[in-house]
Coordinates of C-alpha atoms and ligand atoms in Angstrom, one line a residue:
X1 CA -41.8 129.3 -124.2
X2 CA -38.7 128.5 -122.4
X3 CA -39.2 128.4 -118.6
X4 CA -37.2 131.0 -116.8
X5 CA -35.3 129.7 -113.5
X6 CA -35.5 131.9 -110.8
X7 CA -33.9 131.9 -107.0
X8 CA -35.3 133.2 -103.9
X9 CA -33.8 136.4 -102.4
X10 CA -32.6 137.0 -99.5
X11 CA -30.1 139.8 -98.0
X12 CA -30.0 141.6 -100.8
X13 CA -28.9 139.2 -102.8
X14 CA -30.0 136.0 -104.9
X15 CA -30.6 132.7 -102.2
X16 CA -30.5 129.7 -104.8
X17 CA -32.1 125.9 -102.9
X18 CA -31.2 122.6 -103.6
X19 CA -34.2 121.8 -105.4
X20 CA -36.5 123.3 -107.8
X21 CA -40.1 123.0 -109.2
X22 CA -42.5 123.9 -112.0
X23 CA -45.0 126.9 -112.0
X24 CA -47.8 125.8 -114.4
X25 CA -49.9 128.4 -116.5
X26 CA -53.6 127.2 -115.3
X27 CA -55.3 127.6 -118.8
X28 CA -53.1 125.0 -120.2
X29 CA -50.8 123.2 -117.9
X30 CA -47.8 125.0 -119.6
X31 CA -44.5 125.0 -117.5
X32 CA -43.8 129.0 -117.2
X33 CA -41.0 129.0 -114.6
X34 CA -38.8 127.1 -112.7
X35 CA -38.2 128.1 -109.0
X36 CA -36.8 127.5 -106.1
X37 CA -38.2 125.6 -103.5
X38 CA -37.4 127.2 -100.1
X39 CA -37.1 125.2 -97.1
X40 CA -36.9 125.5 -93.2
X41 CA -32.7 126.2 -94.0
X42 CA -34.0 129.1 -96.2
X43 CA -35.9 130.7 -94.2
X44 CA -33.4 130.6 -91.1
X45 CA -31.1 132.4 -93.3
X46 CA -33.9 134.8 -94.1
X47 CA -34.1 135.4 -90.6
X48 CA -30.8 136.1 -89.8
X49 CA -30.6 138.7 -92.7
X50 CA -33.7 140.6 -91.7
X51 CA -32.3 140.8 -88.4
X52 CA -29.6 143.3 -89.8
X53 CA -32.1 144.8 -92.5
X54 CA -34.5 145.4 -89.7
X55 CA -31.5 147.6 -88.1
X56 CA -30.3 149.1 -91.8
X57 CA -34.6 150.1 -92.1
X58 CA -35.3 151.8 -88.6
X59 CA -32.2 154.1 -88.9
X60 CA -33.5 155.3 -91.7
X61 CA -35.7 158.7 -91.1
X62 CA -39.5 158.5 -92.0
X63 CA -38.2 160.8 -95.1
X64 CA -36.0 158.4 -96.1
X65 CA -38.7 155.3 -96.2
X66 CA -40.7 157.0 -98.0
X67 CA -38.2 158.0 -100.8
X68 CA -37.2 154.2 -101.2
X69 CA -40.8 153.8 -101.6
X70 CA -41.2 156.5 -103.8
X71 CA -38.4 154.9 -106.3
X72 CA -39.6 151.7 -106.0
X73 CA -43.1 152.7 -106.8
X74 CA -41.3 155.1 -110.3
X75 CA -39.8 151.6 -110.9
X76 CA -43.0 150.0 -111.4
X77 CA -44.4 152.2 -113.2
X78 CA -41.2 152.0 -115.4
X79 CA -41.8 147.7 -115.3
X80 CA -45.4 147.8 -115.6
X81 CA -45.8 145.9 -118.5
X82 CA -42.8 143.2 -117.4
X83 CA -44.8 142.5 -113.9
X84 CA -48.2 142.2 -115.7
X85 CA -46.3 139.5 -118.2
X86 CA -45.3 137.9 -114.9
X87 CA -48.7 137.9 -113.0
X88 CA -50.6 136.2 -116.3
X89 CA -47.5 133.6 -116.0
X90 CA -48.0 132.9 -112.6
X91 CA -51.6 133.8 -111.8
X92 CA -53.4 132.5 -115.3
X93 CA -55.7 135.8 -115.4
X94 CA -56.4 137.9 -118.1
X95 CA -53.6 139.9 -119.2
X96 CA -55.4 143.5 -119.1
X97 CA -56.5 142.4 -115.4
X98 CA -53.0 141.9 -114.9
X99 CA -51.9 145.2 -115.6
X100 CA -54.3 146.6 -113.6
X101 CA -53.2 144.9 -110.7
X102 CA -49.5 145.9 -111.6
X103 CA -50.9 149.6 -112.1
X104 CA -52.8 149.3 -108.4
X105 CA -49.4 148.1 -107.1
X106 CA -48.2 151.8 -107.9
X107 CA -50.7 153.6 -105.9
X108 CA -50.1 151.4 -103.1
X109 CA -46.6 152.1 -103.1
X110 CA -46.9 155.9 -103.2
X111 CA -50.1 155.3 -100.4
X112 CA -47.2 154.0 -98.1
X113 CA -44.7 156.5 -98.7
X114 CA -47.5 159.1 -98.0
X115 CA -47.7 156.8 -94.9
X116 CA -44.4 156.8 -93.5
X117 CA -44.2 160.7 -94.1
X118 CA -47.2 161.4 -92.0
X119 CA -46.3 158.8 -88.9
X120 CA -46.8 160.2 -86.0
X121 CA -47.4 159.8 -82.5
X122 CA -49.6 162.3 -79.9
X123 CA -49.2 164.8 -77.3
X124 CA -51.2 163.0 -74.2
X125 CA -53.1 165.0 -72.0
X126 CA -51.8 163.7 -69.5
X127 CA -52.1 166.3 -66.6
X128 CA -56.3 165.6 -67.2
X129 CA -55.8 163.3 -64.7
X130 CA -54.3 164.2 -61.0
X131 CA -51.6 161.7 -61.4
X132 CA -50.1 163.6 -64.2
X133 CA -50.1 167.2 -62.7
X134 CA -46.7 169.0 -63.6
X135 CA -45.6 166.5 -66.4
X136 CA -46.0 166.3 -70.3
X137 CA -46.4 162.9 -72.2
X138 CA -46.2 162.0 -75.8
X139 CA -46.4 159.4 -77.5
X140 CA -44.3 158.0 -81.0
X141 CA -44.2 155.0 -82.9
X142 CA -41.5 152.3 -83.1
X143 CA -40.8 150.0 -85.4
X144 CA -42.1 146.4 -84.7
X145 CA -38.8 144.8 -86.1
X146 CA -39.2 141.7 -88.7
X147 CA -42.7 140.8 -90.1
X148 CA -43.6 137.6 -91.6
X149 CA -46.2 138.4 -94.7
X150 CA -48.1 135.4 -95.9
X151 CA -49.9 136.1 -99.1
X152 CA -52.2 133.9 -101.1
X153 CA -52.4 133.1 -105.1
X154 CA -54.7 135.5 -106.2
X155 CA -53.5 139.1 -106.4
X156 CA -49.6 138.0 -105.5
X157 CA -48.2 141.6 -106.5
X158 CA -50.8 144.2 -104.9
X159 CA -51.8 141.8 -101.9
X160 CA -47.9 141.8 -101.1
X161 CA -47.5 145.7 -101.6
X162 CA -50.3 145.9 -98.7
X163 CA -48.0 144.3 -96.7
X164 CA -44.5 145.1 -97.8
X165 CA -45.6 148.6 -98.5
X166 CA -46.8 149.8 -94.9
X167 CA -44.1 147.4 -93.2
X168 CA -41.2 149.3 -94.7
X169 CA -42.8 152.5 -94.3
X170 CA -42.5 151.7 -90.7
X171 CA -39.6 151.1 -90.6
X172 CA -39.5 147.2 -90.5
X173 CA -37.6 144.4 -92.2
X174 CA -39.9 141.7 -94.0
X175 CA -39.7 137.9 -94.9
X176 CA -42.5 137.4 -97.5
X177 CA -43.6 133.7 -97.8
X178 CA -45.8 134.1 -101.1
X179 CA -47.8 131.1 -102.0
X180 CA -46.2 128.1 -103.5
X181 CA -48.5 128.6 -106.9
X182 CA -47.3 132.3 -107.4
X183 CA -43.9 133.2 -106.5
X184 CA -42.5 135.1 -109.8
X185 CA -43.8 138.8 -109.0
X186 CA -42.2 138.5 -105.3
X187 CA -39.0 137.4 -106.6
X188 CA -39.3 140.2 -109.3
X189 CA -40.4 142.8 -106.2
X190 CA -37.4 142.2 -104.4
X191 CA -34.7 142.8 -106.8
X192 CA -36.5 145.6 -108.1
X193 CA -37.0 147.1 -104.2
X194 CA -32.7 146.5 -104.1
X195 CA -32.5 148.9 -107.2
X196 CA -34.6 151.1 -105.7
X197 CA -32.0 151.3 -102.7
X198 CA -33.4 149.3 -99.8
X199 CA -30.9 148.2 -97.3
X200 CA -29.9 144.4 -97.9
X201 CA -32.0 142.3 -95.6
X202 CA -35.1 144.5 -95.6
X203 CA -37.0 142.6 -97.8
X204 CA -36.8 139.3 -98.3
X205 CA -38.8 136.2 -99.9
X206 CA -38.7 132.8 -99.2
X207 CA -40.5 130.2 -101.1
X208 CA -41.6 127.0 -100.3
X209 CA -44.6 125.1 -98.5
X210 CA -47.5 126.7 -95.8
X211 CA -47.0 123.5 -93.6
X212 CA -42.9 124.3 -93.8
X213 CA -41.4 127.7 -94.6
X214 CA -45.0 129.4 -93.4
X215 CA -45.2 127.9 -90.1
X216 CA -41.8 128.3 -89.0
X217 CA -42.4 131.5 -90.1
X218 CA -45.6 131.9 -87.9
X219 CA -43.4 130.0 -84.4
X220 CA -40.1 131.6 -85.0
X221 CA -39.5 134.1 -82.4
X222 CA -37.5 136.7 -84.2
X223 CA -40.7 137.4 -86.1
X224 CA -42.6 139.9 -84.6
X225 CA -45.8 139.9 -86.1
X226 CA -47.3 138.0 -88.9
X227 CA -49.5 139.7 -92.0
X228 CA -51.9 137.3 -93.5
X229 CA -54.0 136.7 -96.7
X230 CA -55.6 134.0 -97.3
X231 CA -58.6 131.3 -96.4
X232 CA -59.9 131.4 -93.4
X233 CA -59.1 127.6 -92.3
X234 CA -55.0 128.6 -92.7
X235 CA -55.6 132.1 -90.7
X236 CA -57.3 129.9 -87.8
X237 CA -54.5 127.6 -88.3
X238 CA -52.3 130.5 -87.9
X239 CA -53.6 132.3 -85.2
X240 CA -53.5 128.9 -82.8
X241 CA -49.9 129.1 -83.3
X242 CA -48.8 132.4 -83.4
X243 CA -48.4 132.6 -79.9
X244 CA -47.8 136.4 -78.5
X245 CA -47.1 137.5 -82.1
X246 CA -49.4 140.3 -83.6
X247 CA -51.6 138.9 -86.0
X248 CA -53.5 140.5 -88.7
X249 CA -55.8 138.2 -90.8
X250 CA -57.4 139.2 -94.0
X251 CA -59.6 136.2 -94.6
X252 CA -62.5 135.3 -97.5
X253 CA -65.6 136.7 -98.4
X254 CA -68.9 135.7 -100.2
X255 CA -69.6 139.5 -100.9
X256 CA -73.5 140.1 -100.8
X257 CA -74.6 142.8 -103.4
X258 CA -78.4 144.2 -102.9
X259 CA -80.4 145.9 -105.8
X260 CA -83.0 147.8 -104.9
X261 CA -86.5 148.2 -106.9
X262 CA -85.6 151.8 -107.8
X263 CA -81.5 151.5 -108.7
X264 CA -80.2 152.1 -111.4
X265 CA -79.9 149.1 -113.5
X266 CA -78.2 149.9 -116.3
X267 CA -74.9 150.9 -114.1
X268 CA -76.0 147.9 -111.7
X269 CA -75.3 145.3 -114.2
X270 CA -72.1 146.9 -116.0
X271 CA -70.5 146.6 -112.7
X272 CA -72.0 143.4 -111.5
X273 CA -70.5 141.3 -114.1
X274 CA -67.1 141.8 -113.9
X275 CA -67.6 142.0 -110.1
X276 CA -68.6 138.5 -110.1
X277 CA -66.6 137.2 -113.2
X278 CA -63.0 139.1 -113.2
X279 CA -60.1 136.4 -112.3
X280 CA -63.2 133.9 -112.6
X281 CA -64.5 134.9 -109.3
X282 CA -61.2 134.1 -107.5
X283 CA -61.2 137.4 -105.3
X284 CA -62.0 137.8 -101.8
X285 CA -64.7 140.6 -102.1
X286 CA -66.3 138.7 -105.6
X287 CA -69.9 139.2 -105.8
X288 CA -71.5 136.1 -105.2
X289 CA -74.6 136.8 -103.9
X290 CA -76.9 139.1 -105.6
X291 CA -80.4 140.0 -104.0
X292 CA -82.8 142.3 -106.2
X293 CA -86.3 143.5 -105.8
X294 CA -88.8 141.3 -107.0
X295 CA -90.5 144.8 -108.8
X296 CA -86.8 144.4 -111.3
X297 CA -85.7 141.3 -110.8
X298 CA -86.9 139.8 -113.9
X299 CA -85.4 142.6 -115.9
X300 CA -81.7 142.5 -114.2
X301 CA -81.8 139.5 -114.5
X302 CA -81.9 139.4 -118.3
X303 CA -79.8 142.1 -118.4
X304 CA -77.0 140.7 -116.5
X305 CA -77.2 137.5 -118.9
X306 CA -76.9 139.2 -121.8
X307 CA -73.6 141.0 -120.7
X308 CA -72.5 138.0 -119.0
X309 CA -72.8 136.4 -122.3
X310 CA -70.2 138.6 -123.8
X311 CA -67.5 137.8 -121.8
X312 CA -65.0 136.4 -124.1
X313 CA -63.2 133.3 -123.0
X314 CA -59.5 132.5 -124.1
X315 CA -55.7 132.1 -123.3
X316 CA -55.0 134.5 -120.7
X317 CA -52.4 136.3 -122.9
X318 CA -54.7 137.3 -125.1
X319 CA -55.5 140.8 -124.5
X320 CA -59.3 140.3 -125.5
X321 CA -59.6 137.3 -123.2
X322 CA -62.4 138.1 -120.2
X323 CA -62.7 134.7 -118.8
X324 CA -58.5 132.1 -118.4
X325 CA -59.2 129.9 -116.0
X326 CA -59.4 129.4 -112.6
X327 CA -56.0 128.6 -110.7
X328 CA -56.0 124.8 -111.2
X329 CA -58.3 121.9 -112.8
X330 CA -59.0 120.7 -109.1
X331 CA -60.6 124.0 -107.9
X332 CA -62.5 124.1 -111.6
X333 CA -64.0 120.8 -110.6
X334 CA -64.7 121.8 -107.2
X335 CA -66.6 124.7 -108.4
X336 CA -68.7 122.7 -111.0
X337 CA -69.8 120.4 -107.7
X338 CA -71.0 123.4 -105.8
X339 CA -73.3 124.6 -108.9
X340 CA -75.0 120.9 -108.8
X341 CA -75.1 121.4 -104.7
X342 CA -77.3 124.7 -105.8
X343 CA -79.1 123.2 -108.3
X344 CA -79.9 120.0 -106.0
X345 CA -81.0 122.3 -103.3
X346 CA -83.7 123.7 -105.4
X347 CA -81.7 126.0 -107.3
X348 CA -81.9 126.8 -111.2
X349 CA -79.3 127.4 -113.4
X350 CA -80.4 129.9 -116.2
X351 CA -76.2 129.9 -117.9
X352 CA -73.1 128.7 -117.7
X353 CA -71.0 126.2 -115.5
X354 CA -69.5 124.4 -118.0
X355 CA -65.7 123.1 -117.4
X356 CA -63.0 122.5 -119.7
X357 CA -59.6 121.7 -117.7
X358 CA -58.9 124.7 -115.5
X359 CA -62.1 126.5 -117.4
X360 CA -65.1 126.9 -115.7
X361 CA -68.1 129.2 -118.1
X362 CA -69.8 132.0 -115.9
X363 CA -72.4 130.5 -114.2
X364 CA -75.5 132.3 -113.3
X365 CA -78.4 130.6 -110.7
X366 CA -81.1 131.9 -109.2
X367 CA -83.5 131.1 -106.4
X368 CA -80.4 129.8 -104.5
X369 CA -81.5 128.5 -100.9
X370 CA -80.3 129.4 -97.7
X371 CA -78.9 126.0 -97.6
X372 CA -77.2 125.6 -100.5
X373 CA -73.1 125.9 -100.0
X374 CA -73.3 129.2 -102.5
X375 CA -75.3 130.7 -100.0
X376 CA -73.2 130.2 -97.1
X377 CA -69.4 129.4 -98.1
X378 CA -66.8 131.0 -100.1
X379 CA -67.3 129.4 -103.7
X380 CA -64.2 131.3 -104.7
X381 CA -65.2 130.9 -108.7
X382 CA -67.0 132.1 -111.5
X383 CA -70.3 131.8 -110.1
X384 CA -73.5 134.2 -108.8
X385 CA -76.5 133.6 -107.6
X386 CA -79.8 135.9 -108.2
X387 CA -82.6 136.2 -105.6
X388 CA -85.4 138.1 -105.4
X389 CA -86.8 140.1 -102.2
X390 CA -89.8 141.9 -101.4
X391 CA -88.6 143.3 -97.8
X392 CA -84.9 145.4 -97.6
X393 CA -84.6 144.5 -93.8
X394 CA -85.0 140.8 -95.3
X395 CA -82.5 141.5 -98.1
X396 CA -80.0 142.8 -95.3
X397 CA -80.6 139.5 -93.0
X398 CA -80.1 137.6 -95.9
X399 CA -76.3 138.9 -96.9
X400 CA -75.9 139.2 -93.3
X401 CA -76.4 135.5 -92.6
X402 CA -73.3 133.9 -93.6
X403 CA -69.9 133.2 -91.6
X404 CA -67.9 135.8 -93.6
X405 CA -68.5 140.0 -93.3
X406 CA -65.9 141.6 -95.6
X407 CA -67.5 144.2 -97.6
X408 CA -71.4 144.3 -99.0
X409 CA -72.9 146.7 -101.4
X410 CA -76.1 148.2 -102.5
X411 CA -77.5 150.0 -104.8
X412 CA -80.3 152.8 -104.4
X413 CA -81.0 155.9 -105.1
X414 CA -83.1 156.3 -101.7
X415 CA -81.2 158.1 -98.9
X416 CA -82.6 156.3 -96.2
X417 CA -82.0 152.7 -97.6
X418 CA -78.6 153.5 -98.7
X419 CA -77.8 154.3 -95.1
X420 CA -80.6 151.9 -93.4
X421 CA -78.1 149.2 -95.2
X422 CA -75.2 150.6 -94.3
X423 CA -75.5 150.3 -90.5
X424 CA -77.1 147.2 -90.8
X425 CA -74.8 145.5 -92.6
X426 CA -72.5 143.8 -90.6
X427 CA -69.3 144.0 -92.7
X428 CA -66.3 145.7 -92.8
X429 CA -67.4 147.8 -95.4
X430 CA -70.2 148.9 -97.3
X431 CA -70.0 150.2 -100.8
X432 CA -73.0 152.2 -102.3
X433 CA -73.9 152.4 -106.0
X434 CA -71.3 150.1 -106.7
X435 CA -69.9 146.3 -106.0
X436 CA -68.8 145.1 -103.2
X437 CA -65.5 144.3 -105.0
X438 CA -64.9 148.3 -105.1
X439 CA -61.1 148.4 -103.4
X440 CA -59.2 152.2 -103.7
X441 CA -55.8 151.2 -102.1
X442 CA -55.8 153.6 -99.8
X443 CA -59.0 152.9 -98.1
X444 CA -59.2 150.7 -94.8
X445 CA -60.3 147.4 -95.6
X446 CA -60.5 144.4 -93.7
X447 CA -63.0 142.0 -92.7
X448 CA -65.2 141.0 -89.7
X449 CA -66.3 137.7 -88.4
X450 CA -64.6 134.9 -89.8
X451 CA -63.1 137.4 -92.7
X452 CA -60.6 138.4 -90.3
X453 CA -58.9 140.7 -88.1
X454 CA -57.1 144.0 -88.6
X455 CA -57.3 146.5 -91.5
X456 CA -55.1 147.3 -94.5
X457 CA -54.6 150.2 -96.4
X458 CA -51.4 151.9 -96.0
X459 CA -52.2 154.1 -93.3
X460 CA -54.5 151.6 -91.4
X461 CA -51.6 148.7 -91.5
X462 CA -48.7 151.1 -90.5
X463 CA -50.5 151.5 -87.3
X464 CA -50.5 147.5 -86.5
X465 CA -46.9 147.6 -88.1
X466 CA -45.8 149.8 -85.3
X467 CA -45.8 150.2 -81.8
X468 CA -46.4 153.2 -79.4
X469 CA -43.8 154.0 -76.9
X470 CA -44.8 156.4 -74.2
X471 CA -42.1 159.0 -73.1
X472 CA -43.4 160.8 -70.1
X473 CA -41.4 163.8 -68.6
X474 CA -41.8 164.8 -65.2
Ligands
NAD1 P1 -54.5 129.6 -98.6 O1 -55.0 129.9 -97.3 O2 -54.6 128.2 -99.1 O3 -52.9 130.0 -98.7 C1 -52.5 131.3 -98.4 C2 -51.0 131.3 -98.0 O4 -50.9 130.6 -96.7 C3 -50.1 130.5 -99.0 O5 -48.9 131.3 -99.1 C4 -49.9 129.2 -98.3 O6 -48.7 128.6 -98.7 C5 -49.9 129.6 -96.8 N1 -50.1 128.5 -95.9 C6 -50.8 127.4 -96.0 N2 -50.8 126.7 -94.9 C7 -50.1 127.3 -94.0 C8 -49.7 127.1 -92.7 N3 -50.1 126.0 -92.0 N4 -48.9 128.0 -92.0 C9 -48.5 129.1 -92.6 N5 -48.8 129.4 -93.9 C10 -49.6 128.5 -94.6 O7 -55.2 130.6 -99.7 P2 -55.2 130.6 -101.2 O8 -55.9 129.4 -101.8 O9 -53.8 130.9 -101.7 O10 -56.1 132.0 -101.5 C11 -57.4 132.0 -101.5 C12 -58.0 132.5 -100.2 O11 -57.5 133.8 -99.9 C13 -59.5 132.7 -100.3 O12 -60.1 132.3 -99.1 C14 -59.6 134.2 -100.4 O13 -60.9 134.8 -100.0 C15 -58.5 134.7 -99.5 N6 -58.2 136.1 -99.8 C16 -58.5 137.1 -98.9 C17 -58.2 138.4 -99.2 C18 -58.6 139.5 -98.3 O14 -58.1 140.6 -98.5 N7 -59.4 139.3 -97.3 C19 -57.6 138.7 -100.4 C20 -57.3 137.7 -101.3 C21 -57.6 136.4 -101.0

């Protein structure tokens, strides 16, 4: 495979940097792409150009956004199959999860155009309070100007789309820093967002380094507001030096998933499996954490071994190929040292956990203590645990009592459980007969505690992507 070069973009056109460096497929270390390395230059230059495309994008009318989103979105579907090639290339995941992410990047496109033709503001009341006798008030909703999106390695296309999506739809100009790691589908967005018809300058992508491009991203006062996914240590890092920006934080997760004594098992397990296993693990809202009742733990339990144990493993262009790799050999090994933490903590490993380079097999433990680092932190790989419990307020404690709150998930078929859970789970959401991994696009999602602050989903983002002016008349 010859490794394509490819140049940043910025102002509607091609931004090419002094120097250049190697995106590696995972699996096997291959070089898949040369690219750009943007610096603090670049993304001065980015800067200046949003400050026009931030003009070209609020004259636009809220019919007109969402048209360019409505082409852009027919474009991907047109590309589908090109993007997935580029997210295996970039990413290492399975192809067929690839082009599901590339599919999902459709619907948010058309979730944001539905957006930007329903923003709105209110008629106020006003005259409810003595103050406001003999005047009417509404409100509408202005652009914020340029946003800084900051997106990590593991869904680069869709992540992106929640941000570029509902930023354009308002009306805003972007700079998108995507991580260092995975840069090919934002380069690939951009041009095809020009063909689509977006003013030059509305959408632009810098590459380069957190500690360089995204930080002077995060301090440069042009910037408005900054839109990030990604670990929670970067989004602290972030937020102490955003200053008076807006900040929305989507952060990580070590999703609980409870299975109660009367669930059904069956549809339990055929959804667990990949929700713990699909980009080995490497998703925010992974299940992780699994806590079933001892009266059927015994039998998910051997249920969710034997489907784990037909997970197929191979290059991630194969399009049978369940299991790549995780994104590099250094997170593999990292993710082998927190199955021996388990195991040292009392834990037993019934499968899995074996590395080969980037490869780790899915690993499966049970009895996992409180203690152990799979119990509290985000292991961000290819690994569950199984515990049992007798109590359901002491199943809820136990998924509750972690740093992280992003979404939980149980399944019941017992009304009162289903919803006992639901208000005592202290996430940001709570999915029922299914995983905690269940995302529609058009949902709000969004974490609390340290998984962050703010919501996506297109409509839920366009309201921290705007702001509301008041116009009172007297
Ligand atoms: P990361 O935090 O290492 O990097 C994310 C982005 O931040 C990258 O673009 C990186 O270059 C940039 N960055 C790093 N240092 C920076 C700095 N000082 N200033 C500005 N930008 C900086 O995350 P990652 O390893 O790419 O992704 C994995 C993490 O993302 C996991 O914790 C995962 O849970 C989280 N995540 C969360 C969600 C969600 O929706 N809540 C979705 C996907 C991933």
């Amino acid at each position: 495979m010859t490794a394509q070069e490819h140049a940043m973009w910025v102002g509607g056109e091609a931004l090419p940097a002094s120097r250049m460096y190697e995106v590696r497929l995972p699996y096997d270390g291959s070089v898949t792409a040369r690219v750009a390395e943007g610096d603090a230059a670049s993304l001065e230059a980015a800067c200046e150009a949003a400050q026009v495309g931030a003009g070209s994008m609020a004259a636009l009318s809220n019919a007109g956004r969402s048209d360019l989103l409505l082409r852009a979105a027919g474009l991907l579907q047109r590309d589908v199959a090109e993007f997935a090639n580029l997210l295996t290339l970039e990413t290492g995941k399975p192809i067929k999860e690839a082009r599901v992410e590339a599919e999902r990047g459709y619907q948010t496109l058309v979730a944001s155009a539905i957006a930007a033709r329903e923003l709105a503001g209110e008629a106020i009341p006003i005259d409810g309070v003595p103050a406001g006798r003999g005047r009417l008030a509404i409100t509408i909703r202005e652009p914020l100007g340029i946003i800084g999106a900051i997106t990590p390695f593991n869904l680069p296309l869709n992540l992106a789309l929640h941000k570029v999506g509902p930023a354009l739809a308002g009306g805003n100009a972007v700079i998108h820093k995507p991580s260092e790691r995975t840069p090919l589908t934002a380069i690939r967005l951009a041009q095809l967002l020009h063909e689509a018809g977006a003013p030059a300058g509305a959408y632009n992508v810098v590459t380069g380094s957190g500690g360089e491009v995204g930080q002077k991203l995060v301090t440069d006062a042009r910037v408005r507001m900054i839109t990030f996914t990604g670990s929670a240590a970067v989004g602290k890092l972030i937020r102490a030096s955003a200053g008076l920006k807006r900040v929305t934080l989507e952060l990580g997760g070590n999703a609980g998933l409870i299975v109660d004594g009367d669930a059904d098992l069956d549809l339990a397990v055929e959804r667990a499996v990949p929700g713990a296993f699909l980009y080995s693990g490497q998703i925010c809202i992974s299940v992780q954490r699994i806590f079933v009742h001892e009266s059927v733990v015994e039998k998910f339990t051997n249920l969710f071994l034997a489907a784990t144990a037909k997970l197929r493993i191979g290059h991630p262009l194969d399009e049978t190929t369940d299991i790549a790799s995780l994104i590099s050999e250094e997170e593999a090994r990292r993710v082998v040292t927190w199955i021996g933490d388990a195991v040292a903590c009392g834990a037993t490993l019934l499968a899995g956990g074996q590395r080969t380079r980037a490869t780790v097999t899915p690993a499966i433990l049970a009895n996992v203590p409180p203690s152990a680092k799979m119990s509290c932190g985000e292991v961000f790989g290819p690994v569950v645990s199984i515990n049992a419990f007798s109590d359901l307020n002491a199943a809820i404690d136990a998924v509750n009592n972690t740093p992280y709150g992003l979404q939980a998930g149980i399944f019941t078929q017992n009304l009162e459980r289903a919803f006992r859970a639901a208000r005592r789970l202290h996430a940001g959401g709570v999915i029922i007969n299914d995983i905690p991994g269940f995302r529609a696009d058009n949902m709000p999602y969004g974490g609390v505690k340290e998984s962050g602050v703010g919501r996506e989903g297109p409509r839920y983002a366009i309201e921290e992507m705007t702001e509301t002016k008041l116009i009172c008349w007297r």
